[in-house]
Short mmCIF file of C-alpha atoms (C1' of nucleotides) in Angstrom, two decimals:
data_model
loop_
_atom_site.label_atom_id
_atom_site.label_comp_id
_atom_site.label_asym_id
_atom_site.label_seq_id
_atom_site.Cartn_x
_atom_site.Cartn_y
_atom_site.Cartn_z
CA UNK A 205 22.80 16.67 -26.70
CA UNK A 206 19.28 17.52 -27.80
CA UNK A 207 18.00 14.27 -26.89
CA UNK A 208 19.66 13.93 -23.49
CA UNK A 209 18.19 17.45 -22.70
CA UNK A 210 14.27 16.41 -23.48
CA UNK A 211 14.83 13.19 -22.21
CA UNK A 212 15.68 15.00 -18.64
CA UNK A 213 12.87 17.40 -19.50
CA UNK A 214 10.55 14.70 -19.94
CA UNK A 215 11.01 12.24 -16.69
CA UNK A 216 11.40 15.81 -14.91
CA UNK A 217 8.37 16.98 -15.99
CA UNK A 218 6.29 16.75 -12.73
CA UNK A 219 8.89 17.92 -10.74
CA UNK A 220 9.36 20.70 -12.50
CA UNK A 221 5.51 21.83 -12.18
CA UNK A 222 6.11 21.11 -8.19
CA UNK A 223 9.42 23.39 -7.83
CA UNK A 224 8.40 26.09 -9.81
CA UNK A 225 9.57 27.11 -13.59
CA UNK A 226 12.64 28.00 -12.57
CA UNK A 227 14.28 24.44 -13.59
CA UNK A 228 12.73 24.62 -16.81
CA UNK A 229 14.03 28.05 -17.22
CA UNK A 230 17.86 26.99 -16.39
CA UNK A 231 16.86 23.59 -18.74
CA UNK A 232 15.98 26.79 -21.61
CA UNK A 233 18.88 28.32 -20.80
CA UNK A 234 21.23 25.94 -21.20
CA UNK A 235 19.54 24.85 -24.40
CA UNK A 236 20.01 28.22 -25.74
CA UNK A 237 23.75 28.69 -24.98
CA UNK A 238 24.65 24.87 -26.82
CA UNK A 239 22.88 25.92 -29.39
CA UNK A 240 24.55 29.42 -29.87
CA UNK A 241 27.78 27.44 -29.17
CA UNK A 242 27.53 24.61 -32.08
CA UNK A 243 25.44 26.20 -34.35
CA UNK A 244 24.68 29.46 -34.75
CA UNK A 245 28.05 31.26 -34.19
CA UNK A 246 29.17 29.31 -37.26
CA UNK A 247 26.39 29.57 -39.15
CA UNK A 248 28.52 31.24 -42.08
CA UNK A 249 30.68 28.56 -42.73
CA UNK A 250 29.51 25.65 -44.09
CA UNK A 251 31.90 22.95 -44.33
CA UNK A 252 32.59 23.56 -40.35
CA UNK A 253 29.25 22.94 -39.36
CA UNK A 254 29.24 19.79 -41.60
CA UNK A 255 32.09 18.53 -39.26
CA UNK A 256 30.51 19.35 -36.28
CA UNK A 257 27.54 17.93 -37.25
CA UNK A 258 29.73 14.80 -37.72
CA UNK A 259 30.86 15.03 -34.37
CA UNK A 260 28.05 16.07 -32.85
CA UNK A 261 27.03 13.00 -34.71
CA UNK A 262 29.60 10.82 -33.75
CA UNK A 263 28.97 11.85 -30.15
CA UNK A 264 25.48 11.32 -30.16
CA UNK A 265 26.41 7.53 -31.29
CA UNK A 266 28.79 6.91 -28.49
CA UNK A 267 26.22 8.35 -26.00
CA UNK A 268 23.03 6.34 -27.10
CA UNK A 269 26.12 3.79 -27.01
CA UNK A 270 26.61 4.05 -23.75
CA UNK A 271 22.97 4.19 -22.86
CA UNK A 272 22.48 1.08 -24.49
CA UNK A 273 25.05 -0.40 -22.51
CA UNK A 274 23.87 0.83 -18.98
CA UNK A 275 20.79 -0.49 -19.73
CA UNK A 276 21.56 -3.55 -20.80
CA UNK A 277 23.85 -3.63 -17.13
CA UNK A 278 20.48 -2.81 -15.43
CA UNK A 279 18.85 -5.42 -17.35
CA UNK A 280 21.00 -8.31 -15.98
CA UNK A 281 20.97 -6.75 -12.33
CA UNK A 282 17.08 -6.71 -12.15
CA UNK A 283 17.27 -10.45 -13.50
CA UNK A 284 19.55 -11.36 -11.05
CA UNK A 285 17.13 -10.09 -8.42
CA UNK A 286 14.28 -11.77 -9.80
CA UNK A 287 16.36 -14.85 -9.75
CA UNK A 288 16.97 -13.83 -6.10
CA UNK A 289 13.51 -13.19 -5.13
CA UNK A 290 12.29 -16.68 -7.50
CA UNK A 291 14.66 -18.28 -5.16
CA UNK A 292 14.11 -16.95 -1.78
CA UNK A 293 10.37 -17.17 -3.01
CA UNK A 294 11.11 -21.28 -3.37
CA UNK A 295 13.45 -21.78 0.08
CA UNK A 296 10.59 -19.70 2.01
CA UNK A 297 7.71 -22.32 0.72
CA UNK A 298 9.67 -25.10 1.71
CA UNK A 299 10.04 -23.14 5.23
CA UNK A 300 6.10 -23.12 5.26
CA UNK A 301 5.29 -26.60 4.10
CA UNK A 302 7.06 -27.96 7.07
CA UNK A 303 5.92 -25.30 9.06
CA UNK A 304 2.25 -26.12 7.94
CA UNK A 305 2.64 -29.58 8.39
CA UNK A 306 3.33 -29.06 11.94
CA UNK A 307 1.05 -26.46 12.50
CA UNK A 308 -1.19 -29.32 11.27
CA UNK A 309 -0.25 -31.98 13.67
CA UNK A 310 -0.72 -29.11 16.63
CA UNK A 311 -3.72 -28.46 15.62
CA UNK A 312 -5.42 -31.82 16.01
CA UNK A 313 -3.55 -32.18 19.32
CA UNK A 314 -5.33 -28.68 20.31
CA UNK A 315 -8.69 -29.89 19.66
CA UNK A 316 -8.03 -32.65 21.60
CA UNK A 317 -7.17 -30.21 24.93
CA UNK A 318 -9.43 -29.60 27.59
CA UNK A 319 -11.71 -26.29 27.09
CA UNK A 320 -9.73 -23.48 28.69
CA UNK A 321 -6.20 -24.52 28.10
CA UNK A 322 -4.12 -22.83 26.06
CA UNK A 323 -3.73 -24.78 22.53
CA UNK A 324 0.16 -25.94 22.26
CA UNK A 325 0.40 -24.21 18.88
CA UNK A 326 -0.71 -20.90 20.63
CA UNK A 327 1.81 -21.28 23.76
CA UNK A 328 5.20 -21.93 22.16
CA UNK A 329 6.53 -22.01 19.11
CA UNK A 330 5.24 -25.05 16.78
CA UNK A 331 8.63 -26.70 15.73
CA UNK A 332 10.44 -23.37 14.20
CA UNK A 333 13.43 -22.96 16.62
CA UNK A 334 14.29 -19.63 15.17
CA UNK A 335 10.41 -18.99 13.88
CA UNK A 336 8.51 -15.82 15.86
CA UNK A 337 7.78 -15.76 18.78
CA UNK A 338 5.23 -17.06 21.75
CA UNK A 339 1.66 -15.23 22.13
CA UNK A 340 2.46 -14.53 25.68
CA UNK A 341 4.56 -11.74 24.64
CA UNK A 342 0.86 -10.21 23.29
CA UNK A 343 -1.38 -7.82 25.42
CA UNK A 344 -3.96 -8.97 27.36
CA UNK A 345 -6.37 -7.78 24.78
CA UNK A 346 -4.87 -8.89 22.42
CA UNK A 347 -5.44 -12.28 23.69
CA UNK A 348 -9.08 -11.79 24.60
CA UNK A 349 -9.58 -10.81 21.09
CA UNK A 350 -7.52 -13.98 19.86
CA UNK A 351 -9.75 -15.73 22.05
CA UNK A 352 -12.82 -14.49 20.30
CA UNK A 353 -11.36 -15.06 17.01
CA UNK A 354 -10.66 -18.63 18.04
CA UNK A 355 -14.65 -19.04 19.89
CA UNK A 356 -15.90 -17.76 16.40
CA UNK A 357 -13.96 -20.05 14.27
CA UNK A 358 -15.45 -22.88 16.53
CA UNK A 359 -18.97 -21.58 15.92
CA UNK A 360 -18.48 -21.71 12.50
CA UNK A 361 -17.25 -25.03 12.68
CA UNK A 362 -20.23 -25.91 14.35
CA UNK A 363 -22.63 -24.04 12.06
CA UNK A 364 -23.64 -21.56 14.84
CA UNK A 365 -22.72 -18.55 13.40
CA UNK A 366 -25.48 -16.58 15.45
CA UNK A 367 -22.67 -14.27 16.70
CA UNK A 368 -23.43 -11.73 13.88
CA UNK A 369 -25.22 -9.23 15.48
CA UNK A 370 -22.24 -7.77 17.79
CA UNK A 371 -20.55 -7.38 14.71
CA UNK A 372 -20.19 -3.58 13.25
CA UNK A 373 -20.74 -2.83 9.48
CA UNK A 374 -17.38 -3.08 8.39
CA UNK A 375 -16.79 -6.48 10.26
CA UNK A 376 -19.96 -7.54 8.29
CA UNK A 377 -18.10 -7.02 5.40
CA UNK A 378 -15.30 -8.76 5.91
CA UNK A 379 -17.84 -11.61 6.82
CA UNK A 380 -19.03 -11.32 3.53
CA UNK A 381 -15.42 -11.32 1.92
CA UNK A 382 -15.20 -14.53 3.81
CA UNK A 383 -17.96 -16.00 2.12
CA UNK A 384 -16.35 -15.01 -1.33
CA UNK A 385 -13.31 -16.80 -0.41
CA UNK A 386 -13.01 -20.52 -1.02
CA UNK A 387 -11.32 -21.80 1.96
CA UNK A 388 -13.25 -22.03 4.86
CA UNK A 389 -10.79 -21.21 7.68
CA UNK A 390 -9.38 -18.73 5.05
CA UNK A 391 -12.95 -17.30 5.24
CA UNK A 392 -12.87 -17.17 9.36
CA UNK A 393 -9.17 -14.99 9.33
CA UNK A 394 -11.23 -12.56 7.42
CA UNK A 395 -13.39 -12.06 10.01
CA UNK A 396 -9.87 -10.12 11.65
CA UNK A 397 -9.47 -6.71 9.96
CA UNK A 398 -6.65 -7.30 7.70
CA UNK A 399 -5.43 -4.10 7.47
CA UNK A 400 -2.03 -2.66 5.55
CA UNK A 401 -0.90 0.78 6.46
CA UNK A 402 1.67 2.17 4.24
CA UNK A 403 3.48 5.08 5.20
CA UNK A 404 5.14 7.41 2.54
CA UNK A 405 5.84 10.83 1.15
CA UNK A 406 3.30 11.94 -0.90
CA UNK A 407 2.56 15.42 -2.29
CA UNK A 408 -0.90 15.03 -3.09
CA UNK A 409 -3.63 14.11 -1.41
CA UNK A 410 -3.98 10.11 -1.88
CA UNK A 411 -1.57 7.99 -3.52
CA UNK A 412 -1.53 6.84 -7.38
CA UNK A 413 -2.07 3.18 -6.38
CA UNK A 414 -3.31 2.58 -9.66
CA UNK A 415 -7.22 2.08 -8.53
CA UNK A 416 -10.25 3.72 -8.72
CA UNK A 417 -11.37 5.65 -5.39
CA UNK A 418 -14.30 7.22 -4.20
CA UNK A 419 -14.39 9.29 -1.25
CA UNK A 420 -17.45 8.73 1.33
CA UNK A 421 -16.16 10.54 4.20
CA UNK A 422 -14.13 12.53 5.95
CA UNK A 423 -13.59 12.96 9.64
CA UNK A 424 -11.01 14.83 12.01
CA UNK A 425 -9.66 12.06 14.08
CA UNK A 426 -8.68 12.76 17.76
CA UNK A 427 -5.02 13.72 18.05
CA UNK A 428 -4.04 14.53 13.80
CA UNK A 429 -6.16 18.14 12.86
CA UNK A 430 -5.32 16.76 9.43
CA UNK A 431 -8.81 15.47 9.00
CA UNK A 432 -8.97 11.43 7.91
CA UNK A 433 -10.50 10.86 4.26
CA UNK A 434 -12.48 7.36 3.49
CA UNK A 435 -12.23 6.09 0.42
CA UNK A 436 -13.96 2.77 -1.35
CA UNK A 437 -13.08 1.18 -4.23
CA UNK A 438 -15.02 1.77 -7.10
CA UNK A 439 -13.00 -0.28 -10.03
CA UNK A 440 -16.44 -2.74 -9.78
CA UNK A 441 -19.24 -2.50 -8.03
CA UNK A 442 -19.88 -4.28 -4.55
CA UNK A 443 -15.76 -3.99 -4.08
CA UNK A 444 -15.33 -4.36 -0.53
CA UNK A 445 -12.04 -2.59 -0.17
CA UNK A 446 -11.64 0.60 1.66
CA UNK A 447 -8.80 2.73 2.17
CA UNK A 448 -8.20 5.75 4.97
CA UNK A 449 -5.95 8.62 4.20
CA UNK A 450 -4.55 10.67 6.91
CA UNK A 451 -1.39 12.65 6.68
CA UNK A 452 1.36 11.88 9.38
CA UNK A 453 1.23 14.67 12.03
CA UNK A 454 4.78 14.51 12.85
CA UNK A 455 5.91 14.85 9.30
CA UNK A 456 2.88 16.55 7.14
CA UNK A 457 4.87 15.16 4.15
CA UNK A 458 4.11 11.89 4.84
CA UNK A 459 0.87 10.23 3.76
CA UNK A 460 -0.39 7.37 5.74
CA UNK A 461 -2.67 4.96 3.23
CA UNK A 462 -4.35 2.05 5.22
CA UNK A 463 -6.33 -0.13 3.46
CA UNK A 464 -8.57 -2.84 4.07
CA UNK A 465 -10.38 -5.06 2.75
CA UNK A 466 -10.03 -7.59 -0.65
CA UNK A 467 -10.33 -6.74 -4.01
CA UNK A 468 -13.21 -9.33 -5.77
CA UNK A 469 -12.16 -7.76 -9.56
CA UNK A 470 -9.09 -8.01 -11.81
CA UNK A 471 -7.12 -5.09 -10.94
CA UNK A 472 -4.80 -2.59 -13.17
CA UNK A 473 -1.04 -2.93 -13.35
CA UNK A 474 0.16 -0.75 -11.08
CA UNK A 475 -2.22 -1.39 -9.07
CA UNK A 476 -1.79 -5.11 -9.09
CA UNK A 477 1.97 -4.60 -7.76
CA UNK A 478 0.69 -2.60 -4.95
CA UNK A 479 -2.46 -4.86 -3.94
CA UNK A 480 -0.22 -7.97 -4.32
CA UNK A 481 2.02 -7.00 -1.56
CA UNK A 482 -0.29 -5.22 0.34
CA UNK A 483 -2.46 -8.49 0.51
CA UNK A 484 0.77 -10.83 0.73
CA UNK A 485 1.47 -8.23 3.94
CA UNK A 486 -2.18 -8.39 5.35
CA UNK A 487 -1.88 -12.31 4.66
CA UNK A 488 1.26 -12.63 6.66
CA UNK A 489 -0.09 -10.45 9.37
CA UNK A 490 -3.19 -12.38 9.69
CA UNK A 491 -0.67 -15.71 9.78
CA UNK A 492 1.73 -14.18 12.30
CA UNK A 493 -0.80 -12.05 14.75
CA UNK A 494 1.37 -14.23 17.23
CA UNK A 495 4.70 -13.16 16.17
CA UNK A 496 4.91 -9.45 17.07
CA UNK A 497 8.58 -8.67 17.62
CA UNK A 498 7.71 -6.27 20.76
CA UNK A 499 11.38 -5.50 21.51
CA UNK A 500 11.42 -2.80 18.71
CA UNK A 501 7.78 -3.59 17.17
CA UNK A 502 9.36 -4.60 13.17
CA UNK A 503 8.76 -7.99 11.93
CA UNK A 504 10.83 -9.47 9.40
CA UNK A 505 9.23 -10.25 6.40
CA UNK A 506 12.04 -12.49 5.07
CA UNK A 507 11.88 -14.75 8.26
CA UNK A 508 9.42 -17.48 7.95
CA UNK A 509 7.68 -18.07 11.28
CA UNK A 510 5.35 -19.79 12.80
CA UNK A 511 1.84 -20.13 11.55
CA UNK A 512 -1.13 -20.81 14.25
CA UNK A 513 -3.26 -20.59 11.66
CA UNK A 514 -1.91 -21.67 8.45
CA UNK A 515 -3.96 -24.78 7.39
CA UNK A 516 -5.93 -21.72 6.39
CA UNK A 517 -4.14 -20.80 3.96
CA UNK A 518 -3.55 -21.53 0.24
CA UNK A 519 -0.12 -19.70 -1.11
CA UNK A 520 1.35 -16.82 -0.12
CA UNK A 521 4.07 -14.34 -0.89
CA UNK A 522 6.76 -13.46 1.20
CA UNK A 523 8.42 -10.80 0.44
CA UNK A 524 11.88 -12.13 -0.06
CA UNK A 525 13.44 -8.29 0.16
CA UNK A 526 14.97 -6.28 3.41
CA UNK A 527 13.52 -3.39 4.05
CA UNK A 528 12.09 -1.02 6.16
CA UNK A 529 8.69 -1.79 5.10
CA UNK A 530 7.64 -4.52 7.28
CA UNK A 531 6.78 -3.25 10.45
CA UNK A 532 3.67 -3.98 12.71
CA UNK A 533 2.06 -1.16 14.04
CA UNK A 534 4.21 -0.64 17.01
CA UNK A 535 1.73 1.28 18.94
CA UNK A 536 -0.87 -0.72 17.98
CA UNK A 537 -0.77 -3.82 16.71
CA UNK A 538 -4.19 -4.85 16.03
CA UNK A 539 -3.85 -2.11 13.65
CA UNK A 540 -2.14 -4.29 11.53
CA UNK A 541 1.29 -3.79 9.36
CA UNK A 542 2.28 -0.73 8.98
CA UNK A 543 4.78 -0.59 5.55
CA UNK A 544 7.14 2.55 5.83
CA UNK A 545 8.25 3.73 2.05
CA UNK A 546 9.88 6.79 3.92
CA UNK A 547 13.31 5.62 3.61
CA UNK A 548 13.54 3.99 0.26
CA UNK A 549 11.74 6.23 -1.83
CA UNK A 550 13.15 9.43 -0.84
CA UNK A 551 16.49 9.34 -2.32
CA UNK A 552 15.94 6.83 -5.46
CA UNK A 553 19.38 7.42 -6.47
CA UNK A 554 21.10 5.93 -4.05
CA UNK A 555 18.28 3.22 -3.68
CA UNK A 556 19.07 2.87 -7.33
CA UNK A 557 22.69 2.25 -7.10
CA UNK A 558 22.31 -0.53 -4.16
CA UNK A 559 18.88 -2.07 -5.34
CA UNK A 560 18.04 -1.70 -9.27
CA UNK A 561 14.48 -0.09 -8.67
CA UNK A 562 15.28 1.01 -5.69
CA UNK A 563 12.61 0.09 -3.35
CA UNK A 564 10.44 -2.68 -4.69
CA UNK A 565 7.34 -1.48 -3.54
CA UNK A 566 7.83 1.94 -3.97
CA UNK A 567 6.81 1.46 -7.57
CA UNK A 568 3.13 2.30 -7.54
CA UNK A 569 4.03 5.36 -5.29
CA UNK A 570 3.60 8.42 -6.99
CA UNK A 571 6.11 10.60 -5.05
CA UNK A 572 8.83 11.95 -7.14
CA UNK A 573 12.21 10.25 -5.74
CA UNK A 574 14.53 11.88 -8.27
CA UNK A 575 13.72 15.30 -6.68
CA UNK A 576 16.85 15.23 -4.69
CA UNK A 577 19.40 13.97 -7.32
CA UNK A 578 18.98 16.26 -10.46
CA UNK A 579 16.73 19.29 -9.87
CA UNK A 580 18.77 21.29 -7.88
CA UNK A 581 20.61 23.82 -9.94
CA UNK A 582 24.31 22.76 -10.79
CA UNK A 583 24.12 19.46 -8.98
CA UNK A 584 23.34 17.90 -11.99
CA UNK A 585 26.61 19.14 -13.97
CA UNK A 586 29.23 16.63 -11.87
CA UNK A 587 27.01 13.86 -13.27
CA UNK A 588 27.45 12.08 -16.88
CA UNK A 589 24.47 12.74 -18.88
CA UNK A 590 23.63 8.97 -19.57
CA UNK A 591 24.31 8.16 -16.03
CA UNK A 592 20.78 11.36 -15.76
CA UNK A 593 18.85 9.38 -18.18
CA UNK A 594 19.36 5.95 -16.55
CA UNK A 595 18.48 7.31 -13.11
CA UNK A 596 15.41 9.20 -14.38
CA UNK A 597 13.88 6.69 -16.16
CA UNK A 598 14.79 4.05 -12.79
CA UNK A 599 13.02 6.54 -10.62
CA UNK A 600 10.37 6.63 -13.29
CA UNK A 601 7.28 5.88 -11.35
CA UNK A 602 5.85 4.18 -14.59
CA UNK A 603 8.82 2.23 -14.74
CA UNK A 604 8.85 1.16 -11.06
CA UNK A 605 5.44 -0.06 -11.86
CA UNK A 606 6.24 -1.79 -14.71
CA UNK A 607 9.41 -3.76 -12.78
CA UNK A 608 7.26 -4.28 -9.69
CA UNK A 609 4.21 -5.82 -11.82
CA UNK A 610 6.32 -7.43 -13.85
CA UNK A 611 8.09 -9.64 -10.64
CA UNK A 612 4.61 -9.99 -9.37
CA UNK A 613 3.56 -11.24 -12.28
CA UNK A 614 6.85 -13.16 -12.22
CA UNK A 615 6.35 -14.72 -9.14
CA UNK A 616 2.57 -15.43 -9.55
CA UNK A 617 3.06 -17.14 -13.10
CA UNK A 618 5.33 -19.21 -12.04
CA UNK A 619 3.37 -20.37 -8.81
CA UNK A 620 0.38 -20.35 -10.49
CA UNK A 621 -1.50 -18.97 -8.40
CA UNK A 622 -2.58 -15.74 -8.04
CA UNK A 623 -1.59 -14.45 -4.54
CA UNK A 624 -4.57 -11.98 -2.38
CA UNK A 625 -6.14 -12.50 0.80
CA UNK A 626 -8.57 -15.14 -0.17
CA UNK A 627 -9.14 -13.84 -3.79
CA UNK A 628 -7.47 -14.18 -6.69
CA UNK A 629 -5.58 -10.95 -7.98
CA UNK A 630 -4.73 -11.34 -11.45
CA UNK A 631 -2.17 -10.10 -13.68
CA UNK A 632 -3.35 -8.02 -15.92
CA UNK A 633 0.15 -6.91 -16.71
CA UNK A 634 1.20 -7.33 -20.35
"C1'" DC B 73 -26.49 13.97 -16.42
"C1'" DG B 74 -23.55 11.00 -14.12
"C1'" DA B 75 -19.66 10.69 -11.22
"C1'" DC B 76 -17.55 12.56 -7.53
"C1'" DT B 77 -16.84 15.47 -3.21
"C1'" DT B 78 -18.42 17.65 0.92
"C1'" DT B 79 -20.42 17.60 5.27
"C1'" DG B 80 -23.69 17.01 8.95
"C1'" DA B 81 -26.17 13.26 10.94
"C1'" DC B 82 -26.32 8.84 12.48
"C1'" DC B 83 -24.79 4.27 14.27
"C1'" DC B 84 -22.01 1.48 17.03
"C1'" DG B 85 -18.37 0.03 20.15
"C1'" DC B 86 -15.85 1.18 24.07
"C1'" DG B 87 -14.45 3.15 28.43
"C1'" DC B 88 -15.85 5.28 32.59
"C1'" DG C 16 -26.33 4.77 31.19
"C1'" DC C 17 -23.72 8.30 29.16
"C1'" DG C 18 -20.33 10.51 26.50
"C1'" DC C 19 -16.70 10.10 23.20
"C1'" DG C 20 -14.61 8.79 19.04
"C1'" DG C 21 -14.34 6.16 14.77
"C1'" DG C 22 -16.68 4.84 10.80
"C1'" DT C 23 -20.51 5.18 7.51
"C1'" DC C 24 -24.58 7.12 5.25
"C1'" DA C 25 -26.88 10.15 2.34
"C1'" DA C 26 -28.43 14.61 0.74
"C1'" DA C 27 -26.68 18.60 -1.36
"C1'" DG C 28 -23.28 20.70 -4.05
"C1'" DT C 29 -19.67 20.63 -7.71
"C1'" DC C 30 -17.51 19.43 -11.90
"C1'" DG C 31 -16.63 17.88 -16.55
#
DNA sequence: CGACTTTGACCCGCGC
DNA sequence: GCGCGGGTCAAAGTCG
């Protein structure tokens, strides 16, 4: 009994410095009363508490028992969804071989067009019947910036890259990200701000992403009093990557991270889950600029689709899950993706009963998901004790981090190839 | 003392 | 051209 009680003391921990010490109070007091119950009131007679301590014993055994067990259970569900995600991973590359082999043959029939017509691979969708959708479903400016995308590739191309000058800092430094980067036409997607929003409930002022920040500004942006925080990497030196954090003005709960930018250094564990998909996301968006779903502004990660650009590209990572975290920026979609953690991080324990971790990226967040499930005085009691420690240590951000790195890692070994947006993130996970 | 935060100034792009 | 807003710089302050 001791042991389940410090176990649920010790994945409670934070939450109990957020709601106050009266949990830890009720946790004391219901220490105290077991231990009047079992052992002190019988104090005087020996042989009695030798047969309780048996059972208490006895009891212990069948509880670490069943703990055991449930894990073991959990075990085999989270390799049956790395299995999943290995082969959804597999069936989505053959998607984008064929895809990029197409893309291909458009591409060389685009050059051949007459300046001023729309390449065929821009127009309509490049031999995916069910893949995205057709750039004339885009804004105007959209286009025009597509178009200026496109004029800059072809001055590249052609060695004229004299178009530097209209460029502002920041796109400067996503020139110079493209320089880093290997792959030439990799190097001119760069030049688009490949940005990842991520949207999710956060306490404290930035999110545990499992880097190294350093705040160089702060500004009140029009529309959100809650004043917008800049923040650069500073894991290495000369890291280009950026992040803004701005809290959500229609739910102050809710932290909105957007980063940008590449990470040119080997990054942490948790932090390697989160920059994985957050550069697999900016990756896809920079692939599928042309494949906004407008009707309700979400794009679905799991759906290959069509890739104007993808002879840029080396390997990339789809995320192979359903979720609610694969939206473009509805309002604006030059903005980039925007990935909403709202939802699956807010109740873990149901997330944990449908989905293992509950939501695979939710890992490197450091909101406290179990907040709803066992804090609350008496809700606790209707649950079995090892059924507690399973879902704390699930909803365990460390553990999250540790599952999520560990499929990255997964995923990345067994392409072998490191997935970023040009860069190689490696796994530093053990 | 170095790393980090704060904050006003500055730069640049964009719309009118 | 001008004003506005977003993004960045850099000096001063703070902290461990």
């Amino acid at each position: 009994m001791d042991i389940n009680l410090s176990l649920k003391i010790d994945t409670e921990e934070e939450e109990v410095e957020e709601n106050g010490e009266e949990e830890k109070m009720d946790l004391q007091e219901t220490n105290d009363n077991e231990a009047t119950a079992t052992g002190e009131e019988v104090a005087d007679d020996s042989s009695v508490e030798l047969s309780l301590q048996d059972n208490s014993n006895t009891e212990e055994l069948s509880a670490l028992q069943m703990q055991m067990n449930r894990m073991k259970e959990e075990n085999k569900v989270l390799r049956r969804v790395v299995e999943q995600t290995m082969k959804d991973y597999y069936d989505l590359q053959m998607k984008f071989a064929v895809i990029q082999q197409n893309t291909h043959n458009n591409d060389k029939k685009a050059l051949q067009e007459p300046k001023g017509s729309v390449p065929e691979f821009l127009d309509a969708n490049p031999g995916g019947k069910d893949l995205g959708l057709s750039l004339r479903l885009q804004t105007d400016h959209h286009q025009e910036r597509e178009e200026g995308y496109k004029e800059e590739i072809n001055k590249k191309e052609n060695g004229n890259d004299a178009s530097l000058p209209n460029h502002n800092k920041l796109q400067r430094t996503d020139h110079h990200l493209a320089g880093i980067s290997s792959h030439a036409a990799a190097a001119s997607l760069h030049n688009r701000k490949a940005r990842v929003s991520v949207r999710a409930r956060c306490q404290t002022a930035t999110m545990n992403d499992g880097c190294q920040w350093r705040k160089y500004g702060q500004k009140i942006a029009k529309g959100n009093p809650c004043p917008r925080a800049y923040y650069r990497c500073t894991v290495a030196s000369g890291c280009p990557v950026r992040k803004q954090v701005q809290r959500c003005l229609e739910d102050m709960s809710i932290l909105i991270t957007t980063y940008e930018g590449t990470h040119n250094h080997p990054l942490p564990v948790g932090a390697t889950a989160m920059a994985s998909t957050a550069s697999a996301a900016a990756s896809f968006m920079l692939m599928n600029s042309s494949n906004y779903s407008l009707a309700n502004g979400v794009h679905n990660f799991t759906q290959s689709s069509s890739l104007p650009y993808s002879r840029a590209t080396s390997h990339h990572i789809f995320y192979p899950y359903s979720s609610p975290f694969r939206s473009i920026n509805p309002n604006d979609p030059s903005k980039g993706i925007v990935l909403d953690l709202t939802h699956g991080t807010s109740s873990s324990s149901s997330a944990s009963a449908s989905h293992p971790f509950g939501h695979p990226l939710s890992s490197w967040m450091q909101n406290k998901p179990s907040s709803h499930q066992t804090n609350r005085r008496g809700e606790k009691k209707d649950k079995s004790v090892a059924e507690n420690v399973t879902t704390s240590i699930a909803s365990d951000p460390k553990f999250r981090v540790a599952v999520a790195a560990a499929i990255t890692s997964l995923i990345n070994k067994e392409k072998g190839t490191p997935l970023s947006m040009g860069l190689p993130i490696r796994n530093s996970s053990p």
